Short mmCIF file of C-alpha atoms and ligand atoms in Angstrom, two decimals:
data_model
loop_
_atom_site.label_atom_id
_atom_site.label_comp_id
_atom_site.label_asym_id
_atom_site.label_seq_id
_atom_site.Cartn_x
_atom_site.Cartn_y
_atom_site.Cartn_z
CA UNK A 20 33.00 -20.88 7.23
CA UNK A 21 30.08 -22.16 6.50
CA UNK A 22 27.01 -20.03 5.91
CA UNK A 23 24.51 -20.77 9.39
CA UNK A 24 20.95 -21.23 7.34
CA UNK A 25 18.57 -18.34 7.97
CA UNK A 26 21.60 -15.79 9.33
CA UNK A 27 21.39 -13.99 6.60
CA UNK A 28 17.88 -13.15 5.96
CA UNK A 29 16.95 -12.44 9.80
CA UNK A 30 20.07 -9.84 9.23
CA UNK A 31 18.40 -8.68 6.73
CA UNK A 32 15.02 -8.42 8.55
CA UNK A 33 16.65 -6.76 11.28
CA UNK A 34 18.53 -3.68 8.96
CA UNK A 35 14.89 -3.49 7.77
CA UNK A 36 13.13 -3.36 11.02
CA UNK A 37 16.04 -0.61 12.04
CA UNK A 38 15.47 1.44 9.55
CA UNK A 39 11.23 1.59 9.72
CA UNK A 40 11.87 1.91 13.08
CA UNK A 41 14.94 3.95 13.78
CA UNK A 42 14.80 6.16 11.08
CA UNK A 43 11.46 6.40 9.46
CA UNK A 44 13.01 5.49 6.06
CA UNK A 45 10.78 3.12 4.15
CA UNK A 46 10.93 -1.28 3.70
CA UNK A 47 12.86 -1.33 0.73
CA UNK A 48 14.27 -5.07 0.44
CA UNK A 49 16.92 -3.58 -2.29
CA UNK A 50 18.38 -2.50 1.21
CA UNK A 51 19.36 -6.43 2.06
CA UNK A 52 22.38 -7.89 0.52
CA UNK A 53 21.69 -11.72 -0.24
CA UNK A 54 20.38 -13.31 -3.46
CA UNK A 55 16.58 -12.79 -4.36
CA UNK A 56 15.52 -15.82 -1.87
CA UNK A 57 17.09 -14.44 1.46
CA UNK A 58 15.26 -10.49 -0.27
CA UNK A 59 12.57 -12.20 0.01
CA UNK A 60 12.38 -14.23 3.45
CA UNK A 61 14.19 -10.99 5.29
CA UNK A 62 11.23 -9.30 3.95
CA UNK A 63 8.50 -11.37 4.87
CA UNK A 64 9.90 -11.17 7.95
CA UNK A 65 10.87 -7.69 8.82
CA UNK A 66 7.22 -7.13 7.30
CA UNK A 67 5.74 -9.55 10.04
CA UNK A 68 7.71 -7.78 12.83
CA UNK A 69 6.02 -4.66 11.39
CA UNK A 70 2.16 -5.84 11.05
CA UNK A 71 2.56 -7.18 14.26
CA UNK A 72 4.43 -5.35 16.50
CA UNK A 73 1.81 -3.67 18.91
CA UNK A 74 1.28 -7.31 19.62
CA UNK A 75 4.61 -7.88 19.93
CA UNK A 76 5.60 -4.93 22.74
CA UNK A 77 2.82 -6.63 24.58
CA UNK A 78 4.18 -9.94 24.74
CA UNK A 79 8.07 -8.88 25.45
CA UNK A 80 6.40 -6.17 28.52
CA UNK A 81 5.78 -9.51 30.54
CA UNK A 82 9.12 -11.15 30.10
CA UNK A 83 11.45 -7.93 29.63
CA UNK A 84 12.11 -5.44 32.42
CA UNK A 85 13.76 -2.57 30.70
CA UNK A 86 13.65 -2.84 27.11
CA UNK A 87 17.32 -2.33 25.33
CA UNK A 88 17.01 0.27 23.06
CA UNK A 89 17.95 -0.31 19.12
CA UNK A 90 18.81 -3.50 17.36
CA UNK A 91 18.81 -5.06 20.31
CA UNK A 92 15.13 -4.52 20.56
CA UNK A 93 14.72 -5.00 17.86
CA UNK A 94 16.45 -8.24 18.15
CA UNK A 95 13.85 -9.32 20.73
CA UNK A 96 11.05 -7.97 18.24
CA UNK A 97 12.26 -10.46 15.36
CA UNK A 98 12.68 -13.39 17.68
CA UNK A 99 9.09 -12.95 19.35
CA UNK A 100 7.28 -12.53 15.90
CA UNK A 101 9.40 -15.44 14.62
CA UNK A 102 8.77 -18.39 17.77
CA UNK A 103 4.85 -16.65 18.17
CA UNK A 104 3.48 -16.33 14.18
CA UNK A 105 6.14 -17.62 12.17
CA UNK A 106 5.97 -20.81 13.41
CA UNK A 107 9.63 -21.11 13.61
CA UNK A 108 11.20 -23.65 15.75
CA UNK A 109 12.31 -22.26 19.25
CA UNK A 110 15.44 -23.43 19.35
CA UNK A 111 16.40 -21.90 15.82
CA UNK A 112 14.89 -18.66 16.76
CA UNK A 113 16.24 -17.89 19.92
CA UNK A 114 19.87 -18.85 18.60
CA UNK A 115 19.53 -17.01 15.09
CA UNK A 116 18.94 -14.35 17.72
CA UNK A 117 21.71 -14.65 20.15
CA UNK A 118 23.97 -14.97 17.49
CA UNK A 119 22.28 -11.55 15.91
CA UNK A 120 22.50 -9.83 18.81
CA UNK A 121 26.75 -10.44 19.59
CA UNK A 122 26.14 -7.88 16.10
CA UNK A 123 25.27 -5.24 18.13
CA UNK A 124 26.31 -2.09 20.03
CA UNK A 125 25.65 -4.09 23.66
CA UNK A 126 27.49 -7.93 21.89
CA UNK A 127 27.55 -10.84 23.07
CA UNK A 128 26.59 -8.97 26.92
CA UNK A 129 22.57 -9.18 25.75
CA UNK A 130 22.68 -12.48 24.61
CA UNK A 131 21.68 -13.95 28.02
CA UNK A 132 18.86 -12.10 28.12
CA UNK A 133 17.65 -12.82 24.69
CA UNK A 134 18.04 -16.53 25.96
CA UNK A 135 15.75 -16.26 28.74
CA UNK A 136 12.98 -14.06 27.15
CA UNK A 137 13.31 -16.27 24.20
CA UNK A 138 12.40 -19.71 26.60
CA UNK A 139 9.68 -17.67 28.05
CA UNK A 140 8.22 -16.49 24.99
CA UNK A 141 8.09 -19.93 23.48
CA UNK A 142 6.83 -21.30 26.23
CA UNK A 143 4.23 -18.78 26.86
CA UNK A 144 3.95 -16.77 24.28
CA UNK A 145 1.72 -17.88 21.73
CA UNK A 146 -1.40 -18.65 24.99
CA UNK A 147 -1.00 -13.95 25.06
CA UNK A 148 -1.54 -13.80 21.65
CA UNK A 149 -4.16 -16.13 21.77
CA UNK A 150 -6.38 -13.50 24.50
CA UNK A 151 -4.93 -10.17 22.57
CA UNK A 152 -7.28 -7.86 20.72
CA UNK A 153 -4.99 -8.31 17.61
CA UNK A 154 -6.39 -6.01 15.86
CA UNK A 155 -6.86 -2.43 18.16
CA UNK A 156 -3.25 -3.13 20.06
CA UNK A 157 -1.16 -3.36 16.20
CA UNK A 158 -3.08 -0.77 15.16
CA UNK A 159 -1.06 2.71 16.47
CA UNK A 160 -3.10 4.68 18.25
CA UNK A 161 -2.94 8.07 15.41
CA UNK A 162 -4.15 5.57 13.17
CA UNK A 163 -7.10 4.10 15.11
CA UNK A 164 -8.42 7.97 16.23
CA UNK A 165 -7.99 8.45 13.08
CA UNK A 166 -10.14 5.17 11.52
CA UNK A 167 -12.53 5.77 14.77
CA UNK A 168 -13.50 8.93 13.83
CA UNK A 169 -14.19 8.69 9.95
CA UNK A 170 -16.12 4.97 10.26
CA UNK A 171 -17.14 4.78 14.24
CA UNK A 172 -15.83 1.84 16.48
CA UNK A 173 -16.57 -1.46 14.62
CA UNK A 174 -15.70 -0.76 11.06
CA UNK A 175 -11.97 0.95 12.32
CA UNK A 176 -12.02 -2.65 14.41
CA UNK A 177 -13.14 -4.84 11.00
CA UNK A 178 -10.22 -3.14 9.30
CA UNK A 179 -8.17 -3.23 10.97
CA UNK A 180 -8.54 -6.71 11.60
CA UNK A 181 -7.96 -6.98 7.86
CA UNK A 182 -4.75 -5.47 8.16
CA UNK A 183 -3.01 -7.93 9.89
CA UNK A 184 -3.32 -10.47 6.77
CA UNK A 185 -0.57 -9.16 3.82
CA UNK A 186 -2.53 -8.01 0.84
CA UNK A 187 -3.14 -11.18 -1.98
CA UNK A 188 -1.60 -10.97 -5.87
CA UNK A 189 -3.42 -9.04 -7.89
CA UNK A 190 -2.58 -8.63 -12.04
CA UNK A 191 -4.36 -6.24 -14.07
CA UNK A 192 -4.85 -7.34 -17.21
CA UNK A 193 -3.99 -5.40 -20.94
CA UNK A 194 -6.53 -7.65 -22.68
CA UNK A 195 -9.16 -8.12 -19.98
CA UNK A 196 -10.88 -10.63 -21.87
CA UNK A 197 -7.78 -12.86 -21.63
CA UNK A 198 -8.47 -12.98 -17.09
CA UNK A 199 -9.78 -15.96 -17.14
CA UNK A 200 -8.19 -17.73 -19.42
CA UNK A 201 -5.20 -16.62 -16.80
CA UNK A 202 -6.43 -17.27 -13.67
CA UNK A 203 -7.44 -20.82 -15.11
CA UNK A 204 -3.77 -21.09 -16.12
CA UNK A 205 -2.21 -20.46 -12.84
CA UNK A 206 -4.97 -21.24 -10.62
CA UNK A 207 -5.61 -17.74 -9.50
CA UNK A 208 -9.00 -16.66 -9.07
CA UNK A 209 -11.27 -14.15 -10.93
CA UNK A 210 -12.41 -10.87 -9.15
CA UNK A 211 -16.17 -9.73 -10.27
CA UNK A 212 -14.04 -6.45 -11.69
CA UNK A 213 -12.80 -8.32 -13.66
CA UNK A 214 -8.98 -8.80 -11.59
CA UNK A 215 -7.09 -11.85 -11.56
CA UNK A 216 -6.14 -13.36 -8.04
CA UNK A 217 -3.27 -15.12 -6.80
CA UNK A 218 -3.53 -15.95 -3.25
CA UNK A 219 -0.51 -17.24 -1.20
CA UNK A 220 3.45 -16.46 -2.13
CA UNK A 221 4.12 -16.37 -5.35
CA UNK A 222 6.81 -14.71 -8.31
CA UNK A 223 5.70 -12.36 -9.86
CA UNK A 224 7.99 -12.30 -12.90
CA UNK A 225 7.88 -16.23 -13.40
CA UNK A 226 3.95 -16.26 -13.99
CA UNK A 227 3.21 -16.68 -17.10
CA UNK A 228 2.60 -13.90 -18.80
CA UNK A 229 5.33 -11.15 -17.75
CA UNK A 230 7.33 -11.11 -20.03
CA UNK A 231 4.99 -10.33 -22.59
CA UNK A 232 3.41 -8.03 -20.89
CA UNK A 233 -0.29 -9.44 -20.58
CA UNK A 234 -0.40 -7.76 -16.96
CA UNK A 235 0.62 -6.21 -14.26
CA UNK A 236 0.57 -5.75 -10.99
CA UNK A 237 -1.81 -3.82 -9.66
CA UNK A 238 -4.46 -4.01 -6.44
CA UNK A 239 -8.19 -4.67 -7.41
CA UNK A 240 -9.09 -1.36 -5.26
CA UNK A 241 -6.57 0.80 -7.37
CA UNK A 242 -7.91 -1.10 -10.77
CA UNK A 243 -11.23 0.91 -10.72
CA UNK A 244 -10.48 4.93 -10.36
CA UNK A 245 -9.13 4.99 -14.15
CA UNK A 246 -11.96 2.72 -15.25
CA UNK A 247 -14.27 5.41 -14.01
CA UNK A 248 -13.16 7.54 -17.40
CA UNK A 249 -15.39 7.23 -19.66
CA UNK A 250 -15.52 6.45 -22.73
CA UNK A 251 -11.61 6.67 -23.18
CA UNK A 252 -10.97 4.95 -26.17
CA UNK A 253 -9.01 8.12 -29.14
CA UNK A 254 -9.43 11.04 -26.08
CA UNK A 255 -6.83 13.20 -25.03
CA UNK A 256 -6.24 11.56 -20.75
CA UNK A 257 -4.09 13.22 -18.81
CA UNK A 258 -2.51 11.45 -16.01
CA UNK A 259 -1.39 13.13 -12.97
CA UNK A 260 0.97 11.67 -10.50
CA UNK A 261 0.72 9.29 -13.18
CA UNK A 262 4.54 6.76 -11.72
CA UNK A 263 4.96 3.60 -11.58
CA UNK A 264 1.94 3.58 -13.84
CA UNK A 265 -1.19 1.22 -12.86
CA UNK A 266 -3.57 3.45 -14.07
CA UNK A 267 -1.69 4.69 -16.88
CA UNK A 268 -1.20 1.39 -18.71
CA UNK A 269 -5.28 0.01 -17.62
CA UNK A 270 -5.62 3.94 -20.04
CA UNK A 271 -3.40 3.11 -22.75
CA UNK A 272 -5.16 -0.52 -23.11
CA UNK A 273 -8.43 1.38 -23.11
CA UNK A 274 -6.96 3.24 -26.86
CA UNK A 275 -6.26 6.32 -24.85
CA UNK A 276 -3.52 8.86 -25.47
CA UNK A 277 -2.08 9.53 -22.40
CA UNK A 278 -0.26 11.93 -21.05
CA UNK A 279 1.92 10.42 -17.37
CA UNK A 280 2.78 13.55 -15.21
CA UNK A 281 4.80 12.90 -12.84
CA UNK A 282 6.95 14.62 -10.33
CA UNK A 283 9.94 11.65 -9.47
CA UNK A 284 12.98 10.80 -11.80
CA UNK A 285 13.22 6.80 -10.31
CA UNK A 286 9.70 6.34 -10.28
CA UNK A 287 8.83 8.18 -13.84
CA UNK A 288 11.84 5.40 -14.98
CA UNK A 289 9.44 2.39 -13.53
CA UNK A 290 6.99 3.78 -15.84
CA UNK A 291 9.15 3.44 -18.60
CA UNK A 292 9.95 0.24 -17.95
CA UNK A 293 6.72 -0.94 -17.28
CA UNK A 294 5.51 1.04 -20.82
CA UNK A 295 7.85 -1.38 -22.73
CA UNK A 296 7.09 -4.09 -20.82
CA UNK A 297 3.56 -4.44 -21.75
CA UNK A 298 4.34 -2.70 -25.40
CA UNK A 299 1.51 0.17 -24.48
CA UNK A 300 2.73 3.70 -25.22
CA UNK A 301 2.29 6.86 -23.82
CA UNK A 302 3.72 10.68 -23.33
CA UNK A 303 5.83 11.03 -20.35
CA UNK A 304 6.81 14.34 -18.68
CA UNK A 305 8.66 14.62 -15.45
CA UNK A 306 7.34 17.37 -13.95
CA UNK A 307 6.16 19.27 -10.86
CA UNK A 308 2.67 19.40 -10.86
CA UNK A 309 2.16 22.47 -9.66
CA UNK A 310 4.47 23.80 -12.27
CA UNK A 311 3.54 22.53 -15.21
CA UNK A 312 1.09 24.00 -17.69
CA UNK A 313 -0.14 21.83 -20.98
CA UNK A 314 -0.24 22.93 -24.79
CA UNK A 315 -3.74 22.22 -24.89
CA UNK A 316 -6.59 21.06 -22.61
CA UNK A 317 -7.56 17.57 -21.32
CA UNK A 318 -10.48 14.99 -22.24
CA UNK A 319 -10.15 13.66 -19.33
CA UNK A 320 -8.00 13.58 -16.36
CA UNK A 321 -7.19 11.21 -13.55
CA UNK A 322 -5.46 12.44 -10.65
CA UNK A 323 -4.29 10.43 -8.19
CA UNK A 324 -2.57 12.79 -5.43
CA UNK A 325 -0.35 12.02 -2.79
CA UNK A 326 -2.02 10.49 -0.17
CA UNK A 327 -1.36 9.25 3.45
CA UNK A 328 -1.72 5.36 1.83
CA UNK A 329 -3.56 4.56 4.71
CA UNK A 330 -5.57 2.02 2.48
CA UNK A 331 -2.32 0.13 1.75
CA UNK A 332 -1.21 -1.16 5.37
CA UNK A 333 -2.53 -4.39 4.24
CA UNK A 334 0.22 -4.68 1.03
CA UNK A 335 2.82 -1.70 3.28
CA UNK A 336 2.98 -1.91 7.03
CA UNK A 337 5.40 0.14 7.71
CA UNK A 338 3.94 3.94 6.85
CA UNK A 339 2.09 2.35 9.93
CA UNK A 340 4.97 2.85 12.38
CA UNK A 341 6.26 5.71 11.14
CA UNK A 342 6.67 7.58 14.63
CA UNK A 343 5.24 10.66 16.07
CA UNK A 344 2.21 9.62 13.26
CA UNK A 345 0.40 12.13 10.77
CA UNK A 346 0.73 15.20 10.14
CA UNK A 347 -2.27 15.08 7.21
CA UNK A 348 -2.28 18.55 7.03
CA UNK A 349 0.56 19.19 4.45
CA UNK A 350 -1.26 16.39 2.46
CA UNK A 351 -4.55 17.33 2.42
CA UNK A 352 -3.50 20.95 1.12
CA UNK A 353 -1.43 20.17 -1.32
CA UNK A 354 -4.40 17.61 -2.67
CA UNK A 355 -6.59 20.63 -3.27
CA UNK A 356 -3.47 22.32 -5.51
CA UNK A 357 -3.47 19.58 -6.90
CA UNK A 358 -6.98 19.61 -7.89
CA UNK A 359 -7.32 23.34 -9.04
CA UNK A 360 -4.69 23.19 -11.41
CA UNK A 361 -6.57 19.86 -13.37
CA UNK A 362 -9.54 22.02 -13.47
CA UNK A 363 -8.13 24.51 -15.81
CA UNK A 364 -6.84 21.95 -17.99
CA UNK A 365 -9.68 19.91 -18.59
CA UNK A 366 -12.03 20.73 -22.15
CA UNK A 367 -15.89 21.75 -21.10
CA UNK A 368 -17.87 19.19 -20.91
CA UNK A 369 -14.17 16.85 -19.95
CA UNK A 370 -14.02 14.26 -16.32
CA UNK A 371 -12.10 14.21 -13.49
CA UNK A 372 -11.11 11.90 -11.43
CA UNK A 373 -9.88 11.94 -8.42
CA UNK A 374 -8.56 9.40 -6.38
CA UNK A 375 -6.48 8.87 -3.60
CA UNK A 376 -5.17 5.03 -1.58
CA UNK A 377 -6.10 6.53 1.66
CA UNK A 378 -8.55 5.49 4.20
CA UNK A 379 -8.94 8.78 5.50
CA UNK A 380 -12.16 10.93 4.98
CA UNK A 381 -10.00 14.14 4.67
CA UNK A 382 -8.25 12.78 1.57
CA UNK A 383 -11.54 11.61 0.08
CA UNK A 384 -15.24 12.65 0.80
CA UNK A 385 -13.78 15.47 2.36
CA UNK A 386 -11.37 15.99 0.05
CA UNK A 387 -14.08 16.20 -2.65
CA UNK A 388 -17.01 18.02 -1.07
CA UNK A 389 -14.64 20.90 -0.52
CA UNK A 390 -13.58 20.44 -4.53
CA UNK A 391 -16.95 20.56 -5.32
CA UNK A 392 -17.54 24.31 -3.46
CA UNK A 393 -15.00 25.58 -4.28
CA UNK A 394 -15.41 25.30 -8.00
CA UNK A 395 -19.04 25.74 -9.31
CA UNK A 396 -18.76 25.04 -12.69
CA UNK A 397 -18.30 21.62 -11.79
CA UNK A 398 -20.82 18.58 -10.35
CA UNK A 399 -20.51 14.91 -9.21
CA UNK A 400 -20.99 12.46 -12.04
CA UNK A 401 -22.58 9.95 -9.33
CA UNK A 402 -20.36 6.43 -9.86
CA UNK A 403 -22.31 3.52 -10.92
CA UNK A 404 -23.59 0.34 -9.96
CA UNK A 405 -23.28 -1.03 -13.15
CA UNK A 406 -19.85 -0.52 -12.81
CA UNK A 407 -18.60 -1.24 -10.17
CA UNK A 408 -19.96 -3.39 -6.91
CA UNK A 409 -22.66 -1.38 -5.43
CA UNK A 410 -21.26 -2.54 -2.40
CA UNK A 411 -18.00 0.54 -3.13
CA UNK A 412 -20.47 3.64 -3.96
CA UNK A 413 -20.95 5.89 -1.26
CA UNK A 414 -24.46 8.21 -0.36
CA UNK A 415 -23.35 11.53 -2.36
CA UNK A 416 -22.15 8.12 -5.54
CA UNK A 417 -18.09 8.48 -4.99
CA UNK A 418 -16.28 5.25 -4.98
CA UNK A 419 -15.14 3.39 -1.38
CA UNK A 420 -13.14 0.62 -0.63
CA UNK A 421 -12.06 -0.93 2.97
CA UNK A 422 -9.65 -3.89 3.14
CA UNK A 423 -12.44 -4.85 5.51
CA UNK A 424 -15.13 -4.59 2.33
CA UNK A 425 -15.15 -8.05 -0.36
CA UNK A 426 -14.40 -10.49 3.57
CA UNK A 427 -14.51 -13.33 1.80
CA UNK A 428 -12.83 -12.60 -1.44
CA UNK A 429 -9.79 -11.95 0.26
CA UNK A 430 -10.79 -7.98 0.49
CA UNK A 431 -8.69 -4.94 -1.11
CA UNK A 432 -6.44 -1.64 -0.80
CA UNK A 433 -8.50 1.35 0.58
CA UNK A 434 -9.30 3.67 -2.31
CA UNK A 435 -11.76 6.69 -2.40
CA UNK A 436 -12.71 8.22 -6.35
CA UNK A 437 -14.94 10.82 -7.50
CA UNK A 438 -15.37 11.51 -10.84
CA UNK A 439 -16.66 15.06 -12.01
CA UNK A 440 -17.59 16.68 -14.88
CA UNK A 441 -17.17 20.58 -15.58
CA UNK A 442 -19.98 21.51 -16.95
C1 LIG B 3 -0.19 7.35 -5.74
S1 LIG B 3 1.32 7.76 -6.00
C2 LIG B 3 0.39 6.68 -8.21
C3 LIG B 3 0.44 5.99 -8.11
C4 LIG B 3 -0.06 5.95 -10.18
N1 LIG B 3 -0.63 6.70 -10.11
C5 LIG B 3 0.10 4.50 -10.26
O1 LIG B 3 -1.68 3.74 -11.03
O2 LIG B 3 0.57 3.74 -10.53
C6 LIG B 3 1.26 9.52 -6.33
C7 LIG B 3 2.79 9.77 -7.31
O3 LIG B 3 2.16 11.50 -6.72
C8 LIG B 3 3.66 12.00 -7.25
N2 LIG B 3 3.60 13.53 -6.47
C9 LIG B 3 3.21 13.84 -5.75
N3 LIG B 3 3.97 14.89 -5.58
C10 LIG B 3 4.07 15.51 -6.77
C11 LIG B 3 3.83 16.52 -7.15
N4 LIG B 3 3.82 17.53 -7.11
N5 LIG B 3 4.12 17.16 -8.48
C12 LIG B 3 3.82 15.42 -9.63
N6 LIG B 3 4.21 14.45 -8.93
C13 LIG B 3 3.63 14.59 -7.88
C14 LIG B 3 4.71 10.45 -6.61
O4 LIG B 3 5.88 10.65 -6.83
C15 LIG B 3 4.00 9.37 -6.98
O5 LIG B 3 4.54 9.13 -8.14
#
């Protein structure tokens, strides 16, 4: 039997969409069968469907009286994403959707509905989408309320707007001086903070310097917190919650003696692979940060705590589609406990950097302030505008980036970082 072009990728996309929407799992393209190109296409289509889900539901709401459940609903969603946002030829998008619908429980019975809805969406979907408030519609209520409460209506809208576009590929170099020639070689941009940014699609592992380990993928915002550790060269530094090792590699490349600790065995394997590829060294510890004790205190500690990951929605839209919203309390509690542990492991005069890839103040600004209240022996060392662009430093001297920052350069992830010293 000859394979129908595009069918395998759509089948994979549906598996991914179903995993996220129906089972609350993460987008994981390794769950897709097929070659790398099929997996990448499936991932791209699933990503688009999840990113634009609010608009898609609103469009379908105009043409479907009673939305079917499960697989059939996801076929309609994927088809609409293709027709309205991906520019897929209507006959191809509808034909593939009908074929895929047949694989579900409702089998062929749903084919008529898909055909009829597909025709109408192809005809009217584009015009409907143009009149929609895409930023608001594609942001679930729980996230919209949180963003509005923390940043105000206009900024919440700007952030949500930035979430509509997938993040570019950002690279951090082991030798920062080589960034400019690399950017020139691969036709990328050199950002003011030293990150090399490649727009559009790219197979990262095929780029020059990957095999040699000259660089690693890391968002421009994620590259900033490790740089707040003052003079890392030769220092004993604990990277707490380290895997897969982006910040460990930065510190090791800067000459630090790094201990990288993370609880996840799977993620620590990736950290080990990253260190091998880049030829960098760190002591690896797989342990629960709350149960572990070091033999001796550290000169500096970087705590990149687990969080809502609301700062990385441009890169990973799936957590936004979590059913039931977000229960922030267990996360902020864990972050506070980790901070309290880290505070005990620092030499006097040492530096502690706390960071999260969160857009929520509860996991950033509020957490840092509460830490200082609990620990009078600690004081903030304000982040200087000579260290990071001034727009990323807030009124208390912490680092705060948002996806709507750097609009002309393609934005960056949402990150918070505060730097403390033990007096
Ligand atoms: C934001 S990620 C770290 C990213 C990493 N710092 C980097 O730059 O590549 C948070 C990490 O916290 C780890 N983690 C969560 N709970 C932990 C715990 N109790 N002890 C140690 N690590 C934990 C997770 O496994 C995850 O790898």
